[in-house]
CSV table of C-alpha atoms in Angstrom, one decimal:
chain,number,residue,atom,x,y,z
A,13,UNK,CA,136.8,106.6,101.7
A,14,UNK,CA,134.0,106.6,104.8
A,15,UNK,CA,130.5,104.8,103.7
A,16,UNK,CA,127.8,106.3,102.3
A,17,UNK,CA,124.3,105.9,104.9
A,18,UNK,CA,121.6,104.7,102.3
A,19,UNK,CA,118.0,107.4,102.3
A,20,UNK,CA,115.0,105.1,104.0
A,21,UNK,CA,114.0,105.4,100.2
A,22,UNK,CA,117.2,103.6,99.2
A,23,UNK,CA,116.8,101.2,101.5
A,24,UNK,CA,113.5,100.3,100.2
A,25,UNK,CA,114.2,100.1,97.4
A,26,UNK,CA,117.5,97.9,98.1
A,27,UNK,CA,115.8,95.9,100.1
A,28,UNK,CA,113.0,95.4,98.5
A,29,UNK,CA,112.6,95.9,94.8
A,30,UNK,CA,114.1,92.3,93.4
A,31,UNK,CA,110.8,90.9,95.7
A,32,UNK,CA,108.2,93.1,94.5
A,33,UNK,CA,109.0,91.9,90.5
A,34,UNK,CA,108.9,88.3,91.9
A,35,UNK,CA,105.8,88.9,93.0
A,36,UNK,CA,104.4,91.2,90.3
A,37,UNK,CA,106.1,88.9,87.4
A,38,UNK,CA,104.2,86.0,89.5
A,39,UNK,CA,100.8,87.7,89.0
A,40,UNK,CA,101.5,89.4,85.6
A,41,UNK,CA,103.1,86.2,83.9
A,42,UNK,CA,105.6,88.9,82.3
A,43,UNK,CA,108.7,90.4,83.8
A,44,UNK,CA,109.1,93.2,81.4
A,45,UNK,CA,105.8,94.3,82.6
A,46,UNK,CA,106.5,92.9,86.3
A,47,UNK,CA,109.7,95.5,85.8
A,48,UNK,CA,107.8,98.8,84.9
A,49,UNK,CA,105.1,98.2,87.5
A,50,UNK,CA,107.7,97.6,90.4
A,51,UNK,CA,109.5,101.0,89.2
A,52,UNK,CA,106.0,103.3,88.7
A,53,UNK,CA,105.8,101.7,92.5
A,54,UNK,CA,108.6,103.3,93.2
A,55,UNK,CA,107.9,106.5,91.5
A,56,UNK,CA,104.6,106.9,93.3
A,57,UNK,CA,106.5,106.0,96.6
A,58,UNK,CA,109.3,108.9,96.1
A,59,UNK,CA,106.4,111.2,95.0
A,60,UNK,CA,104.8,111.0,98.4
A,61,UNK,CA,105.4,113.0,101.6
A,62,UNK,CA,108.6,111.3,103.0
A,63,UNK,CA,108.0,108.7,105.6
A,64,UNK,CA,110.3,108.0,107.6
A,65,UNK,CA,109.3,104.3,109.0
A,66,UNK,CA,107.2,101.9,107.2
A,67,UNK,CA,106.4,99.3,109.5
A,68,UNK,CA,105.3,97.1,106.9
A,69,UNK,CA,107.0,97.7,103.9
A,70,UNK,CA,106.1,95.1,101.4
A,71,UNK,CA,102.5,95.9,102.6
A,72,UNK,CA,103.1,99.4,101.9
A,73,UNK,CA,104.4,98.7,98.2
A,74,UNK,CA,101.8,95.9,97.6
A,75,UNK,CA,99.3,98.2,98.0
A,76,UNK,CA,100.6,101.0,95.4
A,77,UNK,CA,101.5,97.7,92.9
A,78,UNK,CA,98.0,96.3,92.7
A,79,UNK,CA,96.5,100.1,92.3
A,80,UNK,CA,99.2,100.5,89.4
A,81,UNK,CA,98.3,97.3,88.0
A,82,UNK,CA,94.1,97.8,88.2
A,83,UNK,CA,95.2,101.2,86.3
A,84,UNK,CA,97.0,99.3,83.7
A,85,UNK,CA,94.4,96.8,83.2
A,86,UNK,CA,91.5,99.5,82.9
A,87,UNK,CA,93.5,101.8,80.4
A,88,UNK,CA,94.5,98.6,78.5
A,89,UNK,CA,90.4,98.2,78.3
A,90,UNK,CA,89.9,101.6,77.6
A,91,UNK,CA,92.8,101.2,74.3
A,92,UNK,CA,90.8,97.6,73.4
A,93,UNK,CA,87.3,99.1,73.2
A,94,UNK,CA,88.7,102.3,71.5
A,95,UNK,CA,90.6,100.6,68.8
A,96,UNK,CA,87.2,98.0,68.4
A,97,UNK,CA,85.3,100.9,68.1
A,98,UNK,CA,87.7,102.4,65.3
A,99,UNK,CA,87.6,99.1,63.8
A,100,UNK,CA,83.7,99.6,62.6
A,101,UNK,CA,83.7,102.8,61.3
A,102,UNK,CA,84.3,102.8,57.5
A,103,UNK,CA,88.0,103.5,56.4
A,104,UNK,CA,87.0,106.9,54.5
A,105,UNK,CA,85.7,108.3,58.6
A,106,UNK,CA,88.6,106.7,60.1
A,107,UNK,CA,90.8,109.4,62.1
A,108,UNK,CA,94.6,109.4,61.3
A,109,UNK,CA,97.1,107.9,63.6
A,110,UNK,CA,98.1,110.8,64.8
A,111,UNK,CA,94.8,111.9,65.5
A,112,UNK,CA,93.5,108.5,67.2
A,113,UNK,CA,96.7,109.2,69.7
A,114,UNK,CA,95.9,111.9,70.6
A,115,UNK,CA,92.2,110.9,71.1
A,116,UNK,CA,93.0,107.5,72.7
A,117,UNK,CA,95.5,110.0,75.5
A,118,UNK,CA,92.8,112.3,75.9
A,119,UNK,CA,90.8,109.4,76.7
A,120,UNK,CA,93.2,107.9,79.1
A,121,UNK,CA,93.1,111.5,81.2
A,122,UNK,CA,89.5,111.6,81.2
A,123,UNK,CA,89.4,108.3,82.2
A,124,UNK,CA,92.2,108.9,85.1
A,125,UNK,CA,90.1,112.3,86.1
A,126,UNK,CA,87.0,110.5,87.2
A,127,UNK,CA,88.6,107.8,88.9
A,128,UNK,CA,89.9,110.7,90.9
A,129,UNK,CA,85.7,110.7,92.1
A,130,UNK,CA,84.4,108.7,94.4
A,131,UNK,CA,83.0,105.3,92.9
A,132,UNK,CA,79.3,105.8,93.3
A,133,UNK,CA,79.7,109.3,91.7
A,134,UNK,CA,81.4,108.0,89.1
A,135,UNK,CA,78.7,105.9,88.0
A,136,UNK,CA,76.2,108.2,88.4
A,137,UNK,CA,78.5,110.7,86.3
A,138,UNK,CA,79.0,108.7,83.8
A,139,UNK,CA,75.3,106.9,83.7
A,140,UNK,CA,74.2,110.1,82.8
A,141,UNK,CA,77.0,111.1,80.3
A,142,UNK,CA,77.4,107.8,78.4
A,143,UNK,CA,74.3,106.0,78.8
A,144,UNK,CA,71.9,109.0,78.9
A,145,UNK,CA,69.8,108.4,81.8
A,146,UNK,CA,67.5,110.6,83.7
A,147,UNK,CA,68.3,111.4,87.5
A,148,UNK,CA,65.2,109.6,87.8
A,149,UNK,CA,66.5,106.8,86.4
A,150,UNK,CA,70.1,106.6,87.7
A,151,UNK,CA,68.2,106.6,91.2
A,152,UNK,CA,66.6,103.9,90.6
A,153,UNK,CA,69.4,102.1,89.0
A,154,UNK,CA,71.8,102.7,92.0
A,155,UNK,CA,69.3,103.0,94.7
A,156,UNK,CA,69.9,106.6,96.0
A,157,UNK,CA,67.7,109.5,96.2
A,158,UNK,CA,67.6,111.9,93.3
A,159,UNK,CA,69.0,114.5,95.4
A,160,UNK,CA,72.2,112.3,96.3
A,161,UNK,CA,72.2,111.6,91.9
A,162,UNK,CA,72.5,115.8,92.1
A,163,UNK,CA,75.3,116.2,94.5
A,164,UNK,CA,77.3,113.1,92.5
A,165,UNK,CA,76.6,115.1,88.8
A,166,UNK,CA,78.1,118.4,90.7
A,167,UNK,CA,81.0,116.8,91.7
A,168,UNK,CA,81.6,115.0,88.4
A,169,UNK,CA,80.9,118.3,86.3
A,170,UNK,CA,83.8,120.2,89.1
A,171,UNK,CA,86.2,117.1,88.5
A,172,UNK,CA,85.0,118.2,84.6
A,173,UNK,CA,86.1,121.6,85.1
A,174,UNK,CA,88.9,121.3,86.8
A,175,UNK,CA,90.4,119.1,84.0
A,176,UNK,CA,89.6,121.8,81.5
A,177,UNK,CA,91.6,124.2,83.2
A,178,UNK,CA,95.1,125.1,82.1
């Protein structure tokens, strides 16, 4: 039976995926969660365009690993505040569990479209949104012109827009 030539993919993966949960399980302190990262890493890397050569492979997959695992931290955060938040209201307001699901997911795609904007103008965005501030004010706060605060609310209110369409 002639041999099979391994995809580059399959070869990175081969080559590479027992190291990248070493070094995820060494920073995570937990290999079931080591395990899921490393595989998302290799989701993300067959989603993308094919490359052909990496020159630096373990570079290359670090750097989709430690994006994966910031997201995992911040939507963990985003889950602890929600369920402290749910915590205070009075059991009689208290949504359903089905209902806080599908809030907390609709949270976690919000959240995932405005990391989508660039990091200033997702301050500004959500300065105004969350914390109510004036233009005036957010200017201040972040030291840009009011006109700059403008152009960051326009794109935040198109990344808005874009997510409310089917």
């Amino acid at each position: 039976m002639p041999k099979v030539e391994a995809t580059p993919l399959q070869s990175l993966y081969i080559d590479h995926h027992n190291w990248l949960v070493g070094w995820l399980r060494r920073r995570l302190g937990n290999i079931d969660h080591a395990a899921d990262i490393a595989q998302d890493t290799f989701v993300r890397v067959l989603l993308k365009p094919a490359i052909e050569v990496i020159e630096e492979p373990r570079a290359y997959l670090t750097v989709i690993a430690k994006g994966l695992v910031a997201n995992a931290y911040r939507r963990e955060a985003l889950e602890r505040a929600y369920l402290e938040t749910l915590a205070l209201l009075p059991e009689a307001l208290a949504p359903s569990q089905e209902y806080r699901a599908i809030l907390l997911e609709t949270l976690f795609e919000i959240d995932a479209m405005l990391d989508r904007l660039p990091p200033k103008a997702r301050s500004t965005f959500l300065l105004s949104q969350l914390e109510g501030l004036t233009y005036a004010e957010i200017a201040e706060q972040l030291n840009i012109s009011v006109r700059t605060v403008k152009r960051h609310m326009v794109l935040g209110f198109e990344q808005c827009l874009m997510f409310s369409l089917p």
